[in-house]
Amino acid sequence: MKKLILGFILIWQTHQVLSLEPNYTLPPITYMTPETTIQRARNRGHRLMALKCVPDGDATLVCTNWICPTSIVVNTMRYNMTTNLWDGRIEFGITTTNRPAIRLASGEITLKENAYDARLSLFSELSCTSMALQKYAQMILVMPIDGSTNMMFVTDADYDLDAKHRLVYKNIFIQYEVASGAITSPATNALAFTAALINAGLPEDERIPLPPAL
Protein backbone atom coordinates (compact mmCIF):
# COMPACT_ATOMS: atom_id res chain seq x y z
CA MET A 1 0.00 0.00 0.00
CA LYS A 2 2.87 2.29 0.88
CA LYS A 3 4.52 1.62 -2.51
CA LEU A 4 1.24 2.34 -4.28
CA ILE A 5 0.91 5.71 -2.53
CA LEU A 6 4.51 6.63 -3.38
CA GLY A 7 3.81 5.73 -6.99
CA PHE A 8 0.83 8.07 -7.16
CA ILE A 9 2.91 10.86 -5.61
CA LEU A 10 5.66 10.45 -8.23
CA ILE A 11 3.13 10.49 -11.06
CA TRP A 12 1.48 13.62 -9.64
CA GLN A 13 4.85 15.40 -9.24
CA THR A 14 5.90 14.51 -12.80
CA HIS A 15 2.59 15.82 -14.12
CA GLN A 16 3.05 19.09 -12.21
CA VAL A 17 6.57 19.60 -13.63
CA LEU A 18 5.49 18.85 -17.17
CA SER A 19 2.50 21.16 -16.90
CA LEU A 20 4.77 24.04 -15.89
CA GLU A 21 7.04 23.65 -18.91
CA PRO A 22 6.15 25.88 -21.90
CA ASN A 23 4.85 24.10 -24.97
CA TYR A 24 7.41 24.98 -27.70
CA THR A 25 6.94 24.00 -31.34
CA LEU A 26 10.20 24.00 -33.22
CA PRO A 27 10.10 25.24 -36.81
CA PRO A 28 10.78 22.62 -39.47
CA ILE A 29 14.38 22.31 -40.54
CA THR A 30 14.93 23.53 -44.09
CA TYR A 31 18.04 22.81 -46.09
CA MET A 32 19.42 25.08 -48.82
CA THR A 33 19.54 23.48 -52.24
CA PRO A 34 21.51 24.84 -55.21
CA GLU A 35 18.21 26.05 -56.67
CA THR A 36 17.13 27.94 -53.53
CA THR A 37 20.61 29.45 -53.16
CA ILE A 38 20.49 30.75 -56.73
CA GLN A 39 16.97 32.09 -56.26
CA ARG A 40 17.92 33.95 -53.09
CA ALA A 41 20.86 35.52 -54.89
CA ARG A 42 18.59 36.57 -57.77
CA ASN A 43 16.10 38.06 -55.32
CA ARG A 44 18.88 40.09 -53.70
CA GLY A 45 20.05 41.13 -57.16
CA HIS A 46 16.59 42.38 -58.07
CA ARG A 47 16.41 44.26 -54.77
CA LEU A 48 19.75 45.95 -55.45
CA MET A 49 18.65 46.85 -58.97
CA ALA A 50 15.51 48.45 -57.56
CA LEU A 51 17.57 50.47 -55.08
CA LYS A 52 19.70 51.76 -57.98
CA CYS A 53 16.64 52.33 -60.21
CA VAL A 54 18.00 49.90 -62.79
CA PRO A 55 15.36 48.24 -65.00
CA ASP A 56 15.49 44.62 -66.05
CA GLY A 57 17.56 43.74 -69.07
CA ASP A 58 15.92 42.80 -72.35
CA ALA A 59 15.31 39.04 -72.47
CA THR A 60 15.29 39.14 -76.29
CA LEU A 61 18.84 40.51 -76.63
CA VAL A 62 21.52 37.94 -77.44
CA CYS A 63 24.87 38.56 -79.11
CA THR A 64 25.58 35.88 -81.68
CA ASN A 65 28.51 37.37 -83.61
CA TRP A 66 30.98 38.44 -80.90
CA ILE A 67 34.36 36.69 -80.93
CA CYS A 68 36.78 37.05 -78.05
CA PRO A 69 39.65 39.16 -79.43
CA THR A 70 43.38 38.44 -79.14
CA SER A 71 44.20 42.14 -78.78
CA ILE A 72 42.48 45.44 -78.07
CA VAL A 73 43.22 49.09 -78.82
CA VAL A 74 42.59 51.80 -76.20
CA ASN A 75 43.40 55.42 -77.02
CA THR A 76 45.50 54.31 -80.03
CA MET A 77 47.59 51.95 -77.86
CA ARG A 78 47.48 48.23 -78.61
CA TYR A 79 47.40 45.59 -75.86
CA ASN A 80 47.59 41.81 -76.14
CA MET A 81 45.07 39.42 -74.63
CA THR A 82 45.66 35.91 -73.34
CA THR A 83 42.61 33.70 -72.85
CA ASN A 84 41.72 30.39 -71.28
CA LEU A 85 38.37 28.61 -71.32
CA TRP A 86 37.51 27.27 -67.88
CA ASP A 87 34.20 25.92 -66.52
CA GLY A 88 32.14 27.73 -69.14
CA ARG A 89 33.95 31.05 -68.62
CA ILE A 90 36.68 32.78 -70.60
CA GLU A 91 39.49 33.82 -68.28
CA PHE A 92 41.59 36.61 -69.77
CA GLY A 93 44.70 38.63 -69.13
CA ILE A 94 45.67 41.95 -70.72
CA THR A 95 49.35 42.65 -71.27
CA THR A 96 51.59 45.17 -72.95
CA THR A 97 52.97 44.31 -76.39
CA ASN A 98 56.62 44.80 -75.44
CA ARG A 99 58.97 42.02 -74.30
CA PRO A 100 58.90 40.99 -71.60
CA ALA A 101 55.17 41.67 -71.53
CA ILE A 102 53.74 43.38 -68.44
CA ARG A 103 50.41 42.11 -67.14
CA LEU A 104 48.02 45.03 -66.68
CA ALA A 105 44.66 43.47 -65.90
CA SER A 106 42.75 40.21 -65.72
CA GLY A 107 39.18 39.00 -65.48
CA GLU A 108 36.61 36.67 -66.89
CA ILE A 109 33.88 36.73 -69.52
CA THR A 110 30.65 34.78 -69.18
CA LEU A 111 28.07 34.33 -71.91
CA LYS A 112 24.64 34.32 -70.31
CA GLU A 113 21.36 33.20 -71.82
CA ASN A 114 20.24 36.73 -72.69
CA ALA A 115 20.63 40.38 -71.64
CA TYR A 116 18.09 39.99 -68.85
CA ASP A 117 20.13 37.19 -67.29
CA ALA A 118 23.44 39.02 -67.78
CA ARG A 119 22.28 42.16 -65.99
CA LEU A 120 20.64 40.20 -63.17
CA SER A 121 23.76 38.06 -62.77
CA LEU A 122 25.85 41.20 -62.35
CA PHE A 123 23.66 42.59 -59.57
CA SER A 124 23.13 39.19 -57.94
CA GLU A 125 26.88 38.83 -57.57
CA LEU A 126 27.22 42.38 -56.26
CA SER A 127 24.50 41.75 -53.67
CA CYS A 128 26.52 39.01 -51.93
CA THR A 129 27.53 41.25 -49.04
CA SER A 130 27.02 41.26 -45.28
CA MET A 131 26.15 44.96 -45.47
CA ALA A 132 22.54 46.09 -45.61
CA LEU A 133 21.66 46.41 -49.31
CA GLN A 134 20.17 49.88 -48.85
CA LYS A 135 23.50 51.14 -47.52
CA TYR A 136 25.59 49.09 -49.93
CA ALA A 137 23.69 50.51 -52.90
CA GLN A 138 25.08 53.96 -52.07
CA MET A 139 28.60 52.63 -52.62
CA ILE A 140 27.93 51.46 -56.21
CA LEU A 141 28.26 53.56 -59.35
CA VAL A 142 26.06 52.50 -62.29
CA MET A 143 26.82 53.94 -65.74
CA PRO A 144 24.43 53.11 -68.63
CA ILE A 145 26.47 53.25 -71.86
CA ASP A 146 24.09 52.18 -74.61
CA GLY A 147 20.37 51.65 -74.17
CA SER A 148 19.79 49.67 -77.35
CA THR A 149 22.23 46.92 -76.32
CA ASN A 150 21.80 47.04 -72.53
CA MET A 151 25.47 48.01 -72.24
CA MET A 152 26.14 49.04 -68.65
CA PHE A 153 29.26 49.58 -66.53
CA VAL A 154 29.17 49.09 -62.76
CA THR A 155 31.95 49.88 -60.33
CA ASP A 156 32.78 51.12 -56.85
CA ALA A 157 31.51 54.66 -56.27
CA ASP A 158 34.96 55.69 -54.99
CA TYR A 159 36.59 53.89 -57.94
CA ASP A 160 38.88 51.88 -55.72
CA LEU A 161 41.71 50.59 -57.91
CA ASP A 162 41.63 47.25 -56.08
CA ALA A 163 37.90 46.78 -56.75
CA LYS A 164 36.37 44.45 -59.30
CA HIS A 165 34.72 46.31 -62.19
CA ARG A 166 31.86 44.88 -64.26
CA LEU A 167 30.36 45.49 -67.67
CA VAL A 168 27.45 43.87 -69.49
CA TYR A 169 26.71 44.01 -73.20
CA LYS A 170 23.62 42.10 -74.35
CA ASN A 171 24.21 38.62 -72.87
CA ILE A 172 27.97 39.13 -72.27
CA PHE A 173 29.08 39.69 -68.68
CA ILE A 174 32.66 40.88 -68.06
CA GLN A 175 34.46 41.12 -64.73
CA TYR A 176 37.72 43.08 -64.72
CA GLU A 177 40.50 43.71 -62.21
CA VAL A 178 43.60 45.86 -62.52
CA ALA A 179 46.86 44.05 -61.76
CA SER A 180 48.52 45.08 -58.50
CA GLY A 181 51.59 46.38 -60.30
CA ALA A 182 49.61 48.41 -62.87
CA ILE A 183 47.85 50.99 -60.71
CA THR A 184 49.58 53.83 -62.57
CA SER A 185 48.90 52.38 -66.04
CA PRO A 186 46.09 53.26 -68.48
CA ALA A 187 44.46 49.93 -67.51
CA THR A 188 42.97 51.64 -64.46
CA ASN A 189 40.37 53.03 -66.89
CA ALA A 190 38.29 49.86 -66.55
CA LEU A 191 35.39 51.20 -68.61
CA ALA A 192 37.63 51.99 -71.58
CA PHE A 193 39.31 48.58 -71.46
CA THR A 194 36.17 46.47 -70.98
CA ALA A 195 34.30 48.42 -73.66
CA ALA A 196 37.27 47.98 -76.00
CA LEU A 197 37.18 44.26 -75.29
CA ILE A 198 33.56 44.17 -76.47
CA ASN A 199 34.13 46.37 -79.52
CA ALA A 200 37.22 44.46 -80.67
CA GLY A 201 35.14 41.29 -80.93
CA LEU A 202 32.26 42.85 -82.89
CA PRO A 203 31.90 43.63 -86.60
CA GLU A 204 32.88 47.25 -87.21
CA ASP A 205 29.34 48.40 -87.97
CA GLU A 206 28.09 47.06 -84.60
CA ARG A 207 30.68 48.63 -82.34
CA ILE A 208 29.46 50.92 -79.57
CA PRO A 209 30.52 54.57 -79.80
CA LEU A 210 32.03 55.54 -76.45
CA PRO A 211 31.96 58.92 -74.67
CA PRO A 212 34.77 61.29 -75.75
CA ALA A 213 36.13 61.35 -72.19
CA LEU A 214 37.38 57.80 -72.66
CSV table of C-alpha atoms in Angstrom, one decimal:
chain,number,residue,atom,x,y,z
A,1,MET,CA,0.0,0.0,0.0
A,2,LYS,CA,2.9,2.3,0.9
A,3,LYS,CA,4.5,1.6,-2.5
A,4,LEU,CA,1.2,2.3,-4.3
A,5,ILE,CA,0.9,5.7,-2.5
A,6,LEU,CA,4.5,6.6,-3.4
A,7,GLY,CA,3.8,5.7,-7.0
A,8,PHE,CA,0.8,8.1,-7.2
A,9,ILE,CA,2.9,10.9,-5.6
A,10,LEU,CA,5.7,10.5,-8.2
A,11,ILE,CA,3.1,10.5,-11.1
A,12,TRP,CA,1.5,13.6,-9.6
A,13,GLN,CA,4.8,15.4,-9.2
A,14,THR,CA,5.9,14.5,-12.8
A,15,HIS,CA,2.6,15.8,-14.1
A,16,GLN,CA,3.1,19.1,-12.2
A,17,VAL,CA,6.6,19.6,-13.6
A,18,LEU,CA,5.5,18.9,-17.2
A,19,SER,CA,2.5,21.2,-16.9
A,20,LEU,CA,4.8,24.0,-15.9
A,21,GLU,CA,7.0,23.7,-18.9
A,22,PRO,CA,6.2,25.9,-21.9
A,23,ASN,CA,4.9,24.1,-25.0
A,24,TYR,CA,7.4,25.0,-27.7
A,25,THR,CA,6.9,24.0,-31.3
A,26,LEU,CA,10.2,24.0,-33.2
A,27,PRO,CA,10.1,25.2,-36.8
A,28,PRO,CA,10.8,22.6,-39.5
A,29,ILE,CA,14.4,22.3,-40.5
A,30,THR,CA,14.9,23.5,-44.1
A,31,TYR,CA,18.0,22.8,-46.1
A,32,MET,CA,19.4,25.1,-48.8
A,33,THR,CA,19.5,23.5,-52.2
A,34,PRO,CA,21.5,24.8,-55.2
A,35,GLU,CA,18.2,26.0,-56.7
A,36,THR,CA,17.1,27.9,-53.5
A,37,THR,CA,20.6,29.5,-53.2
A,38,ILE,CA,20.5,30.7,-56.7
A,39,GLN,CA,17.0,32.1,-56.3
A,40,ARG,CA,17.9,34.0,-53.1
A,41,ALA,CA,20.9,35.5,-54.9
A,42,ARG,CA,18.6,36.6,-57.8
A,43,ASN,CA,16.1,38.1,-55.3
A,44,ARG,CA,18.9,40.1,-53.7
A,45,GLY,CA,20.0,41.1,-57.2
A,46,HIS,CA,16.6,42.4,-58.1
A,47,ARG,CA,16.4,44.3,-54.8
A,48,LEU,CA,19.8,45.9,-55.5
A,49,MET,CA,18.7,46.9,-59.0
A,50,ALA,CA,15.5,48.5,-57.6
A,51,LEU,CA,17.6,50.5,-55.1
A,52,LYS,CA,19.7,51.8,-58.0
A,53,CYS,CA,16.6,52.3,-60.2
A,54,VAL,CA,18.0,49.9,-62.8
A,55,PRO,CA,15.4,48.2,-65.0
A,56,ASP,CA,15.5,44.6,-66.1
A,57,GLY,CA,17.6,43.7,-69.1
A,58,ASP,CA,15.9,42.8,-72.3
A,59,ALA,CA,15.3,39.0,-72.5
A,60,THR,CA,15.3,39.1,-76.3
A,61,LEU,CA,18.8,40.5,-76.6
A,62,VAL,CA,21.5,37.9,-77.4
A,63,CYS,CA,24.9,38.6,-79.1
A,64,THR,CA,25.6,35.9,-81.7
A,65,ASN,CA,28.5,37.4,-83.6
A,66,TRP,CA,31.0,38.4,-80.9
A,67,ILE,CA,34.4,36.7,-80.9
A,68,CYS,CA,36.8,37.0,-78.0
A,69,PRO,CA,39.7,39.2,-79.4
A,70,THR,CA,43.4,38.4,-79.1
A,71,SER,CA,44.2,42.1,-78.8
A,72,ILE,CA,42.5,45.4,-78.1
A,73,VAL,CA,43.2,49.1,-78.8
A,74,VAL,CA,42.6,51.8,-76.2
A,75,ASN,CA,43.4,55.4,-77.0
A,76,THR,CA,45.5,54.3,-80.0
A,77,MET,CA,47.6,52.0,-77.9
A,78,ARG,CA,47.5,48.2,-78.6
A,79,TYR,CA,47.4,45.6,-75.9
A,80,ASN,CA,47.6,41.8,-76.1
A,81,MET,CA,45.1,39.4,-74.6
A,82,THR,CA,45.7,35.9,-73.3
A,83,THR,CA,42.6,33.7,-72.8
A,84,ASN,CA,41.7,30.4,-71.3
A,85,LEU,CA,38.4,28.6,-71.3
A,86,TRP,CA,37.5,27.3,-67.9
A,87,ASP,CA,34.2,25.9,-66.5
A,88,GLY,CA,32.1,27.7,-69.1
A,89,ARG,CA,33.9,31.1,-68.6
A,90,ILE,CA,36.7,32.8,-70.6
A,91,GLU,CA,39.5,33.8,-68.3
A,92,PHE,CA,41.6,36.6,-69.8
A,93,GLY,CA,44.7,38.6,-69.1
A,94,ILE,CA,45.7,42.0,-70.7
A,95,THR,CA,49.3,42.6,-71.3
A,96,THR,CA,51.6,45.2,-73.0
A,97,THR,CA,53.0,44.3,-76.4
A,98,ASN,CA,56.6,44.8,-75.4
A,99,ARG,CA,59.0,42.0,-74.3
A,100,PRO,CA,58.9,41.0,-71.6
A,101,ALA,CA,55.2,41.7,-71.5
A,102,ILE,CA,53.7,43.4,-68.4
A,103,ARG,CA,50.4,42.1,-67.1
A,104,LEU,CA,48.0,45.0,-66.7
A,105,ALA,CA,44.7,43.5,-65.9
A,106,SER,CA,42.7,40.2,-65.7
A,107,GLY,CA,39.2,39.0,-65.5
A,108,GLU,CA,36.6,36.7,-66.9
A,109,ILE,CA,33.9,36.7,-69.5
A,110,THR,CA,30.7,34.8,-69.2
A,111,LEU,CA,28.1,34.3,-71.9
A,112,LYS,CA,24.6,34.3,-70.3
A,113,GLU,CA,21.4,33.2,-71.8
A,114,ASN,CA,20.2,36.7,-72.7
A,115,ALA,CA,20.6,40.4,-71.6
A,116,TYR,CA,18.1,40.0,-68.8
A,117,ASP,CA,20.1,37.2,-67.3
A,118,ALA,CA,23.4,39.0,-67.8
A,119,ARG,CA,22.3,42.2,-66.0
A,120,LEU,CA,20.6,40.2,-63.2
A,121,SER,CA,23.8,38.1,-62.8
A,122,LEU,CA,25.8,41.2,-62.3
A,123,PHE,CA,23.7,42.6,-59.6
A,124,SER,CA,23.1,39.2,-57.9
A,125,GLU,CA,26.9,38.8,-57.6
A,126,LEU,CA,27.2,42.4,-56.3
A,127,SER,CA,24.5,41.8,-53.7
A,128,CYS,CA,26.5,39.0,-51.9
A,129,THR,CA,27.5,41.2,-49.0
A,130,SER,CA,27.0,41.3,-45.3
A,131,MET,CA,26.2,45.0,-45.5
A,132,ALA,CA,22.5,46.1,-45.6
A,133,LEU,CA,21.7,46.4,-49.3
A,134,GLN,CA,20.2,49.9,-48.8
A,135,LYS,CA,23.5,51.1,-47.5
A,136,TYR,CA,25.6,49.1,-49.9
A,137,ALA,CA,23.7,50.5,-52.9
A,138,GLN,CA,25.1,54.0,-52.1
A,139,MET,CA,28.6,52.6,-52.6
A,140,ILE,CA,27.9,51.5,-56.2
A,141,LEU,CA,28.3,53.6,-59.4
A,142,VAL,CA,26.1,52.5,-62.3
A,143,MET,CA,26.8,53.9,-65.7
A,144,PRO,CA,24.4,53.1,-68.6
A,145,ILE,CA,26.5,53.2,-71.9
A,146,ASP,CA,24.1,52.2,-74.6
A,147,GLY,CA,20.4,51.6,-74.2
A,148,SER,CA,19.8,49.7,-77.4
A,149,THR,CA,22.2,46.9,-76.3
A,150,ASN,CA,21.8,47.0,-72.5
A,151,MET,CA,25.5,48.0,-72.2
A,152,MET,CA,26.1,49.0,-68.6
A,153,PHE,CA,29.3,49.6,-66.5
A,154,VAL,CA,29.2,49.1,-62.8
A,155,THR,CA,32.0,49.9,-60.3
A,156,ASP,CA,32.8,51.1,-56.8
A,157,ALA,CA,31.5,54.7,-56.3
A,158,ASP,CA,35.0,55.7,-55.0
A,159,TYR,CA,36.6,53.9,-57.9
A,160,ASP,CA,38.9,51.9,-55.7
A,161,LEU,CA,41.7,50.6,-57.9
A,162,ASP,CA,41.6,47.2,-56.1
A,163,ALA,CA,37.9,46.8,-56.7
A,164,LYS,CA,36.4,44.5,-59.3
A,165,HIS,CA,34.7,46.3,-62.2
A,166,ARG,CA,31.9,44.9,-64.3
A,167,LEU,CA,30.4,45.5,-67.7
A,168,VAL,CA,27.4,43.9,-69.5
A,169,TYR,CA,26.7,44.0,-73.2
A,170,LYS,CA,23.6,42.1,-74.3
A,171,ASN,CA,24.2,38.6,-72.9
A,172,ILE,CA,28.0,39.1,-72.3
A,173,PHE,CA,29.1,39.7,-68.7
A,174,ILE,CA,32.7,40.9,-68.1
A,175,GLN,CA,34.5,41.1,-64.7
A,176,TYR,CA,37.7,43.1,-64.7
A,177,GLU,CA,40.5,43.7,-62.2
A,178,VAL,CA,43.6,45.9,-62.5
A,179,ALA,CA,46.9,44.0,-61.8
A,180,SER,CA,48.5,45.1,-58.5
A,181,GLY,CA,51.6,46.4,-60.3
A,182,ALA,CA,49.6,48.4,-62.9
A,183,ILE,CA,47.9,51.0,-60.7
A,184,THR,CA,49.6,53.8,-62.6
A,185,SER,CA,48.9,52.4,-66.0
A,186,PRO,CA,46.1,53.3,-68.5
A,187,ALA,CA,44.5,49.9,-67.5
A,188,THR,CA,43.0,51.6,-64.5
A,189,ASN,CA,40.4,53.0,-66.9
A,190,ALA,CA,38.3,49.9,-66.5
A,191,LEU,CA,35.4,51.2,-68.6
A,192,ALA,CA,37.6,52.0,-71.6
A,193,PHE,CA,39.3,48.6,-71.5
A,194,THR,CA,36.2,46.5,-71.0
A,195,ALA,CA,34.3,48.4,-73.7
A,196,ALA,CA,37.3,48.0,-76.0
A,197,LEU,CA,37.2,44.3,-75.3
A,198,ILE,CA,33.6,44.2,-76.5
A,199,ASN,CA,34.1,46.4,-79.5
A,200,ALA,CA,37.2,44.5,-80.7
A,201,GLY,CA,35.1,41.3,-80.9
A,202,LEU,CA,32.3,42.9,-82.9
A,203,PRO,CA,31.9,43.6,-86.6
A,204,GLU,CA,32.9,47.3,-87.2
A,205,ASP,CA,29.3,48.4,-88.0
A,206,GLU,CA,28.1,47.1,-84.6
A,207,ARG,CA,30.7,48.6,-82.3
A,208,ILE,CA,29.5,50.9,-79.6
A,209,PRO,CA,30.5,54.6,-79.8
A,210,LEU,CA,32.0,55.5,-76.4
A,211,PRO,CA,32.0,58.9,-74.7
A,212,PRO,CA,34.8,61.3,-75.8
A,213,ALA,CA,36.1,61.4,-72.2
A,214,LEU,CA,37.4,57.8,-72.7
